[in-house]
Coordinates of C-alpha atoms and ligand atoms in Angstrom, one line a residue:
X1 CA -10.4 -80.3 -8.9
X2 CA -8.7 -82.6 -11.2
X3 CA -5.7 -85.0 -10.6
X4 CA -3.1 -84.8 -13.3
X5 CA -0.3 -86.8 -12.0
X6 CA -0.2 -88.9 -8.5
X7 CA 2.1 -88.1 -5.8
X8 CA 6.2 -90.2 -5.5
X9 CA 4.8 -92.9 -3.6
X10 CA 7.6 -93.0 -1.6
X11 CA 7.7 -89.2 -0.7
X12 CA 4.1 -90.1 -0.1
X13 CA 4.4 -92.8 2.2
X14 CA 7.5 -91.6 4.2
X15 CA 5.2 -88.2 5.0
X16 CA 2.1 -89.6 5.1
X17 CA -1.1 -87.4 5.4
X18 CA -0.9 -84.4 6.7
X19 CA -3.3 -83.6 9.4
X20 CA -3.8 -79.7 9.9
X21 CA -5.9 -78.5 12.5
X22 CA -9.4 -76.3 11.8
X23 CA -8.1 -73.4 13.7
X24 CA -4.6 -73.3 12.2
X25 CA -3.7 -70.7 9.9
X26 CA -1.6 -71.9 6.3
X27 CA -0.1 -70.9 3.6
X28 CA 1.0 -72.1 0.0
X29 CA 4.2 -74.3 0.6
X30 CA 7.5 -72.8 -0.4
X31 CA 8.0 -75.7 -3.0
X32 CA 4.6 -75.4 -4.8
X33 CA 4.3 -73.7 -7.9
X34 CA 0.8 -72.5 -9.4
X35 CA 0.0 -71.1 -13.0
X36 CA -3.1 -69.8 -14.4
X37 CA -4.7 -72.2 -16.6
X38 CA -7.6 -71.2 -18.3
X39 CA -10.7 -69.6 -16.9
X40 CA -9.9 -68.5 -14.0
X41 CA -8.2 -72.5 -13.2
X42 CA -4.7 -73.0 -11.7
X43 CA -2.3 -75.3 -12.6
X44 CA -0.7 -76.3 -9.4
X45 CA 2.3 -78.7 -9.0
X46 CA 3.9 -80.2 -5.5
X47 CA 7.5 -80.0 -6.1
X48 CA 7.9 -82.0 -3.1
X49 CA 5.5 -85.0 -3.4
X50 CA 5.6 -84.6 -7.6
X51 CA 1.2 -84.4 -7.5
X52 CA 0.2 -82.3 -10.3
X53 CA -3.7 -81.0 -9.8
X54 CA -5.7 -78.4 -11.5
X55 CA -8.1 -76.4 -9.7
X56 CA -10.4 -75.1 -11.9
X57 CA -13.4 -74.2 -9.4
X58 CA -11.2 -71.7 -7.8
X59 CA -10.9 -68.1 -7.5
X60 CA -7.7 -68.7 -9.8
X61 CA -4.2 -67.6 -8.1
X62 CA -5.6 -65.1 -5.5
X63 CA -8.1 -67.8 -3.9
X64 CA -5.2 -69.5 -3.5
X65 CA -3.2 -67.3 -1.4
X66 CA -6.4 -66.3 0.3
X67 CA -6.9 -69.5 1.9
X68 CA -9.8 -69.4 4.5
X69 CA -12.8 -71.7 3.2
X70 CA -11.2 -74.8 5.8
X71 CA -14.0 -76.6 5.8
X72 CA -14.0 -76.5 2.0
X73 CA -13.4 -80.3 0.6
X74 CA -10.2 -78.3 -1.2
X75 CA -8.8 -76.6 1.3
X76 CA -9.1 -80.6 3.3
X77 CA -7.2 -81.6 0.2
X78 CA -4.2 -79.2 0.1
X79 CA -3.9 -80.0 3.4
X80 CA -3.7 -83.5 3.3
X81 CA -1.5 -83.9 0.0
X82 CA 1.1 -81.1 1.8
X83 CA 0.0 -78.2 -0.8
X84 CA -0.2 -76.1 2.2
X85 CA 1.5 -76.4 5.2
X86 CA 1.0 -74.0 9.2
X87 CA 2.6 -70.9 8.8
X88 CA 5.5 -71.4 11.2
X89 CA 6.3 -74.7 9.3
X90 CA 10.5 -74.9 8.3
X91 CA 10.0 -76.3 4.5
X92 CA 13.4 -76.6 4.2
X93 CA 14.2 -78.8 7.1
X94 CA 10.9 -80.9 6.4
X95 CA 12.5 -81.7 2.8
X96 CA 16.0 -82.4 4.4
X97 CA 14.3 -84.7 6.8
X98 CA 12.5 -86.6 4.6
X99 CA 15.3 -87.0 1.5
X100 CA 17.5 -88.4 4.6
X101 CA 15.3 -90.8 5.0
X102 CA 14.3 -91.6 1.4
X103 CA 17.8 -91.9 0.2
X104 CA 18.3 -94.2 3.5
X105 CA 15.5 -96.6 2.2
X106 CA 16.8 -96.3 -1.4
X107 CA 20.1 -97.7 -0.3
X108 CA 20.7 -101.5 -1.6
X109 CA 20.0 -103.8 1.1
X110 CA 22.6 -106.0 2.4
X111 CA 26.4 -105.4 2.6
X112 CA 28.2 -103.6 -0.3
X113 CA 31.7 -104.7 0.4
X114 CA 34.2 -107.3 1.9
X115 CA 37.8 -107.0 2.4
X116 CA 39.5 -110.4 2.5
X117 CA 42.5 -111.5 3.9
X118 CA 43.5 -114.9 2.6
X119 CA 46.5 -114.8 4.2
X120 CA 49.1 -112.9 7.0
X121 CA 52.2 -114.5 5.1
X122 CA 53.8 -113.0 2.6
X123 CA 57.1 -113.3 0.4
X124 CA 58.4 -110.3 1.6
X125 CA 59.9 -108.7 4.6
X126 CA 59.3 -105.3 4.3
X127 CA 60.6 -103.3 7.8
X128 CA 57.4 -101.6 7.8
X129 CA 55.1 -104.4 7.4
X130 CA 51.9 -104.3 9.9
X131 CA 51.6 -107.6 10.4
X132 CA 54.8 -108.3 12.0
X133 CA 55.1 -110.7 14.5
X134 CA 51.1 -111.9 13.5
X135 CA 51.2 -115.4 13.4
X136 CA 51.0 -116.5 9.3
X137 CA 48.1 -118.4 8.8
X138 CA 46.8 -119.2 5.0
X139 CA 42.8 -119.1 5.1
X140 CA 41.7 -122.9 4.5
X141 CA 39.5 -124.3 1.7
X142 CA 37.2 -124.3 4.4
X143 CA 37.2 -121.0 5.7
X144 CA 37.0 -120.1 1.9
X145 CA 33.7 -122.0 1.6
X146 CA 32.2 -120.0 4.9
X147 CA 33.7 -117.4 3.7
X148 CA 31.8 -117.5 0.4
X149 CA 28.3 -118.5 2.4
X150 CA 28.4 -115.6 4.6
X151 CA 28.9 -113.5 1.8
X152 CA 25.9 -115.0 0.0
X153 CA 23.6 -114.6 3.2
X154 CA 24.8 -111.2 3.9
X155 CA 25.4 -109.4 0.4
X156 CA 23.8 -106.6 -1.5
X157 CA 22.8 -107.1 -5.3
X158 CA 26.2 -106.1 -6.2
X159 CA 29.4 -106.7 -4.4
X160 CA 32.8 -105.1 -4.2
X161 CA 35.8 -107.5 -2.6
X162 CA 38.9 -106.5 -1.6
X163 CA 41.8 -109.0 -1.5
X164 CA 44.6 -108.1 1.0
X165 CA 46.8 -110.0 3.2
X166 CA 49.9 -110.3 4.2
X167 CA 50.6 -111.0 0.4
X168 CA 46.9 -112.1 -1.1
X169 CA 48.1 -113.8 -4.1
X170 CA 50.6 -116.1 -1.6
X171 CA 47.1 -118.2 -0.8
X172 CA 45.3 -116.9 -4.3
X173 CA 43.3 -120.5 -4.3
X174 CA 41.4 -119.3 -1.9
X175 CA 40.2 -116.7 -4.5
X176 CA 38.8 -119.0 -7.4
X177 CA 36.9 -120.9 -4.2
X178 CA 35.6 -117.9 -3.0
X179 CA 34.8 -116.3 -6.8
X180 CA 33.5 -119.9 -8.1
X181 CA 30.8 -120.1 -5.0
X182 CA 29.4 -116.3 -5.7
X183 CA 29.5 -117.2 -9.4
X184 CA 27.5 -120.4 -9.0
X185 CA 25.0 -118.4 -7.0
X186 CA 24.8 -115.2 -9.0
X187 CA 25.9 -113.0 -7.0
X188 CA 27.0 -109.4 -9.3
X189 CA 30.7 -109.0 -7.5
X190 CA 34.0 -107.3 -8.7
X191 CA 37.2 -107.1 -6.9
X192 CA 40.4 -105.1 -6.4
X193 CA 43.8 -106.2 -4.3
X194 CA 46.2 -104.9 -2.4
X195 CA 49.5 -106.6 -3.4
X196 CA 53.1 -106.3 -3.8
X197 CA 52.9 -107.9 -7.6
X198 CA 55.6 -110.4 -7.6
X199 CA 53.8 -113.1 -7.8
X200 CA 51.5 -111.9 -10.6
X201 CA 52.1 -115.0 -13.8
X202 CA 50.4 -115.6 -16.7
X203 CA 47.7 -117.6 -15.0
X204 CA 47.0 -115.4 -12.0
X205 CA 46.3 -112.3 -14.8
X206 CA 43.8 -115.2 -16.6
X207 CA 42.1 -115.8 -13.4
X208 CA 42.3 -112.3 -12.6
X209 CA 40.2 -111.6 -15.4
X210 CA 37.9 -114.6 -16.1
X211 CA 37.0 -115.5 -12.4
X212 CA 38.1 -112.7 -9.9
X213 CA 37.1 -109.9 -12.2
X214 CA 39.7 -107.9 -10.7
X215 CA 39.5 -104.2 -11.4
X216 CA 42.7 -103.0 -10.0
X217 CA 45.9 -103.5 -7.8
X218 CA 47.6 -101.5 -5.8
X219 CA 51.3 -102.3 -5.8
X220 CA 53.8 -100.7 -3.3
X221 CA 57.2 -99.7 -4.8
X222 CA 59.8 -98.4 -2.2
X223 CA 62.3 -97.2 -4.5
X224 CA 64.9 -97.8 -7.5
X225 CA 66.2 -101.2 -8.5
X226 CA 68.5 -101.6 -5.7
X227 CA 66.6 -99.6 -2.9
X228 CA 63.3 -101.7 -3.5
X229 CA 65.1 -104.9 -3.5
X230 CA 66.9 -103.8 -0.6
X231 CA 63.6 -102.6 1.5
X232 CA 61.0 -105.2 0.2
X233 CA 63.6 -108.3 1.1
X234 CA 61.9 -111.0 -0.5
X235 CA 62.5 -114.3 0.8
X236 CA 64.3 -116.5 -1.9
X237 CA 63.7 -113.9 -5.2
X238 CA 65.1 -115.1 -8.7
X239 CA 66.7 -112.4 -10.3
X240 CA 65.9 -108.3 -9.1
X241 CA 62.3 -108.3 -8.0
X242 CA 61.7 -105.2 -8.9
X243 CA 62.3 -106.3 -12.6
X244 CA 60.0 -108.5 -12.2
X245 CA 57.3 -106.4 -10.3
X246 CA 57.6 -103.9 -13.3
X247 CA 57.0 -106.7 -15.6
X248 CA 54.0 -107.9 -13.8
X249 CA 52.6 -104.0 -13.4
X250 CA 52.8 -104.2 -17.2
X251 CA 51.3 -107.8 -17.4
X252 CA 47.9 -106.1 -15.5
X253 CA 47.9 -103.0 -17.6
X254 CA 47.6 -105.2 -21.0
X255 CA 44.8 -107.2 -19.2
X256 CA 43.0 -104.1 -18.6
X257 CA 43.5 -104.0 -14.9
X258 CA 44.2 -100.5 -13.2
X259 CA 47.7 -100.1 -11.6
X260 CA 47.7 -97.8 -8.9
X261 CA 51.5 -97.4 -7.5
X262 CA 52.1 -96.2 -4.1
X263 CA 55.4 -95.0 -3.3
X264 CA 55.8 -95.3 0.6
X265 CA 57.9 -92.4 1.7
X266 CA 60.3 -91.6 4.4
X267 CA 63.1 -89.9 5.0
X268 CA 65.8 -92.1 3.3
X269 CA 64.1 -92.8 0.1
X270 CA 62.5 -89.3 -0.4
X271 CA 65.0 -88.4 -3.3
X272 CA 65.2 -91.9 -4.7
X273 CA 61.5 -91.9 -5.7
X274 CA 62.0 -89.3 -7.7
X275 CA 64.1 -91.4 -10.0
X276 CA 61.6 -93.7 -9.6
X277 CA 58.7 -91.0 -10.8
X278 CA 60.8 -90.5 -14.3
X279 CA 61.2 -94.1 -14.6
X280 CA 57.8 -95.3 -14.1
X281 CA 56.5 -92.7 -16.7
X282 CA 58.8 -93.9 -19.3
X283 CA 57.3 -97.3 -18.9
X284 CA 53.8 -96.5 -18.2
X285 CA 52.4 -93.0 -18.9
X286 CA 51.3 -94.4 -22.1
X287 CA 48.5 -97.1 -20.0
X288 CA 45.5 -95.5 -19.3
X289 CA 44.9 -97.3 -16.0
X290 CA 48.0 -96.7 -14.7
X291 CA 48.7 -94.3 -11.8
X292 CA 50.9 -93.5 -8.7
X293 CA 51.0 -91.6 -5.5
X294 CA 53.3 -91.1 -2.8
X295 CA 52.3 -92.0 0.7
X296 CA 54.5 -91.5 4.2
X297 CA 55.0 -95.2 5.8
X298 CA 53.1 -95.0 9.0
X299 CA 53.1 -97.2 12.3
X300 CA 49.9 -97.0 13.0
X301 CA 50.7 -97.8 16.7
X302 CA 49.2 -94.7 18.2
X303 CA 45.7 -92.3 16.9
X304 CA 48.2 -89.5 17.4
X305 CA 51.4 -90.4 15.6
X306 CA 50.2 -91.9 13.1
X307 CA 53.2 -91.9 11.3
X308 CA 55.9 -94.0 11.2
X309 CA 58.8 -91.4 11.3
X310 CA 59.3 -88.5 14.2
X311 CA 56.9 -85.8 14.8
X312 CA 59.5 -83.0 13.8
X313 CA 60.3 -84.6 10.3
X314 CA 56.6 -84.7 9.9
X315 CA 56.5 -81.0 7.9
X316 CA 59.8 -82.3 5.8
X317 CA 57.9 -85.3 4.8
X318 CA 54.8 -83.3 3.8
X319 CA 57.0 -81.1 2.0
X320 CA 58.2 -84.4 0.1
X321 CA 55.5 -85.7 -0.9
X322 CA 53.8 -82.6 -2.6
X323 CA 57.0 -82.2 -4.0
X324 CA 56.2 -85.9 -5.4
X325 CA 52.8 -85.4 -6.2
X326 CA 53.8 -82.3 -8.5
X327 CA 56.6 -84.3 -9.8
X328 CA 53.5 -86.8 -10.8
X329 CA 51.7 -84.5 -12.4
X330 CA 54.8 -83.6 -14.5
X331 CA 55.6 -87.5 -15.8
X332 CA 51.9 -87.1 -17.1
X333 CA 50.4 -90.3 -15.4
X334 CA 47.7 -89.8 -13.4
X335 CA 47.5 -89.7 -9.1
X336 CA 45.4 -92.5 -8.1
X337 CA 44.4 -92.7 -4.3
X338 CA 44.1 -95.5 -2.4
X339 CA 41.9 -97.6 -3.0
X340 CA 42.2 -98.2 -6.8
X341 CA 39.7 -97.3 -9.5
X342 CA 37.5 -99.7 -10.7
Ligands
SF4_1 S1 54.6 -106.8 1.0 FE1 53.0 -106.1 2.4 S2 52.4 -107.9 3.6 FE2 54.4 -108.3 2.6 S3 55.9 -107.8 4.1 FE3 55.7 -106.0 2.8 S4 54.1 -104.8 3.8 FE4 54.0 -106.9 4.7

């Protein structure tokens, strides 16, 4: 017998040897194939464990499925290198087990992801809003600092963050503390946010894209002009804020950040965000990285009624918002879902 190729060494070690009894009868395993090669030799690969070996002192493929000699060094060594397997063995669920495992172990150690919320306050007032009656608390240079160390102790090779709130760019220092420390150490991170946009400037897109390296944002937009303003309330605005959140949407798609809108749905506004469907693809059908989706407001009180509206206007809502999402498809943009692409 010849070895042609070694075994996966982690198949290997995950199954280890396997130990057949004397007495027990085997068989060829279901993910073995074997092919005549030469005189009377067979070619025989281990789909499973990736070992190639030729047997070429054999009685070619019928010795193989004739497999009695088990005190033969061979039959010893099909045994151990899982070639052949007792009868009653379930291939299928050994080779479910052990990928489980495998992948399991192939997974990148440490933590993956980190939502961050550098803030519960916010510019806004939105009816809706989760965190009302929260106390609004900015995240301190300090807690940015631990912030930053438990992420180095903790993380993975490469990182995801997530920047939510409240509004997240209302404390956005926090962010360059946070993205300076993981530079400095090298840690491989990108990020996304979840943010109403109005305070997106010049310099937050700069920062956005030289330190954050922020992938995407989702913005909320409630309505029209005078239905946003009206539902979003900002505290102090200059001007329409939904002007300016449109601006700023456009401001992140010429950086090369994704936009994903979500249009939060209920029963009053149902009819005004379809306006707001035609008017958004004017603007922004022609950016690749922009998208929308419709999404009911929810309470979130409750595992049961989830949403924020009554259980009976539940089906009307649904109706809505496929009526939306085709609507979407129409305007020619594409339906992003929560969370953003990177
Ligand atoms: S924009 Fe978001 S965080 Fe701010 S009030 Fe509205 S829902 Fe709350």
């Amino acid at each position: 017998m010849k070895l042609i190729r070694d075994a996966s060494e982690i198949i290997a070690k995950t199954l280890g040897e396997q130990a057949v009894g004397q007495d027990e009868a085997v068989r060829l395993a279901s993910w073995c194939v074997a092919v005549p090669a030469g005189d009377g030799g067979v070619l025989l690969l281990n789909n499973f464990t990736k070992e190639l070996i030729l047997i070429d002192d054999g009685d070619g493929l019928s010795g193989l499925h004739d497999l009695k000699e088990t005190d033969s060094e061979l039959f010893c060594y099909l045994s151990r290198h899982w070639f052949t397997v007792p009868v009653a063995l379930d291939d299928k669920n050994l080779v479910d087990e052990v990928r489980s495992v495998v992948s399991c172990m192939n997974k990148p150690e440490g933590i993956v992801g980190y939502t961050i919320l550098t803030t519960t306050d916010c510019n806004a007032r939105c009816f809706y809003c989760y965190e009302q009656g929260l106390e609004r608390v900015n995240m301190s240079r300090q807690t940015a600092l631990d912030t930053a160390e438990f992420i180095k102790k903790t993380a993975g090779k490469k990182i995801k963050l997530h920047w939510f709130g409240g509004e997240p760019l209302f404390n956005s220092s926090v962010i360059d503390i946070i993205t300076d420390e993981l530079k400095k150490s090298g840690i491989e991170y990108h990020s996304t946010m979840t943010s109403n946009g109005y305070l997106v400037t010049d310099s937050v897109v700069k920062r956005a894209v030289e330190s954050w390296n922020l992938k995407g944002v989702q913005i909320t937009l409630d309505g029209t002009e005078e239905i946003y303003n009206r539902r979003k309330a900002y505290i102090n605005p200059k001007g329409s804020a939904f002007q300016r959140v449109l601006d700023n949407i456009e401001k992140l798609l010429q950086a090369g950040i994704s936009v994903s809108v979500r249009m939060n749905l209920d029963m009053d506004n149902a009819d005004d965000l379809h306006k707001l469907c035609d008017l958004l693809a004017d603007r922004f059908s022609s950016y690749e990285k922009f998208g929308a989706y419709a999404h009911y407001i929810f309470d979130g009180k409750t595992a049961d009624s989830l949403y924020y509206t009554l259980d009976e206007t539940y089906i009307e809502l649904e109706k809505l918002r496929s009526y939306r999402r085709d609507k979407i498809y129409k305007c020619s943009f594409k339906v992003f879902y929560y969370p953003v692409p990177a």
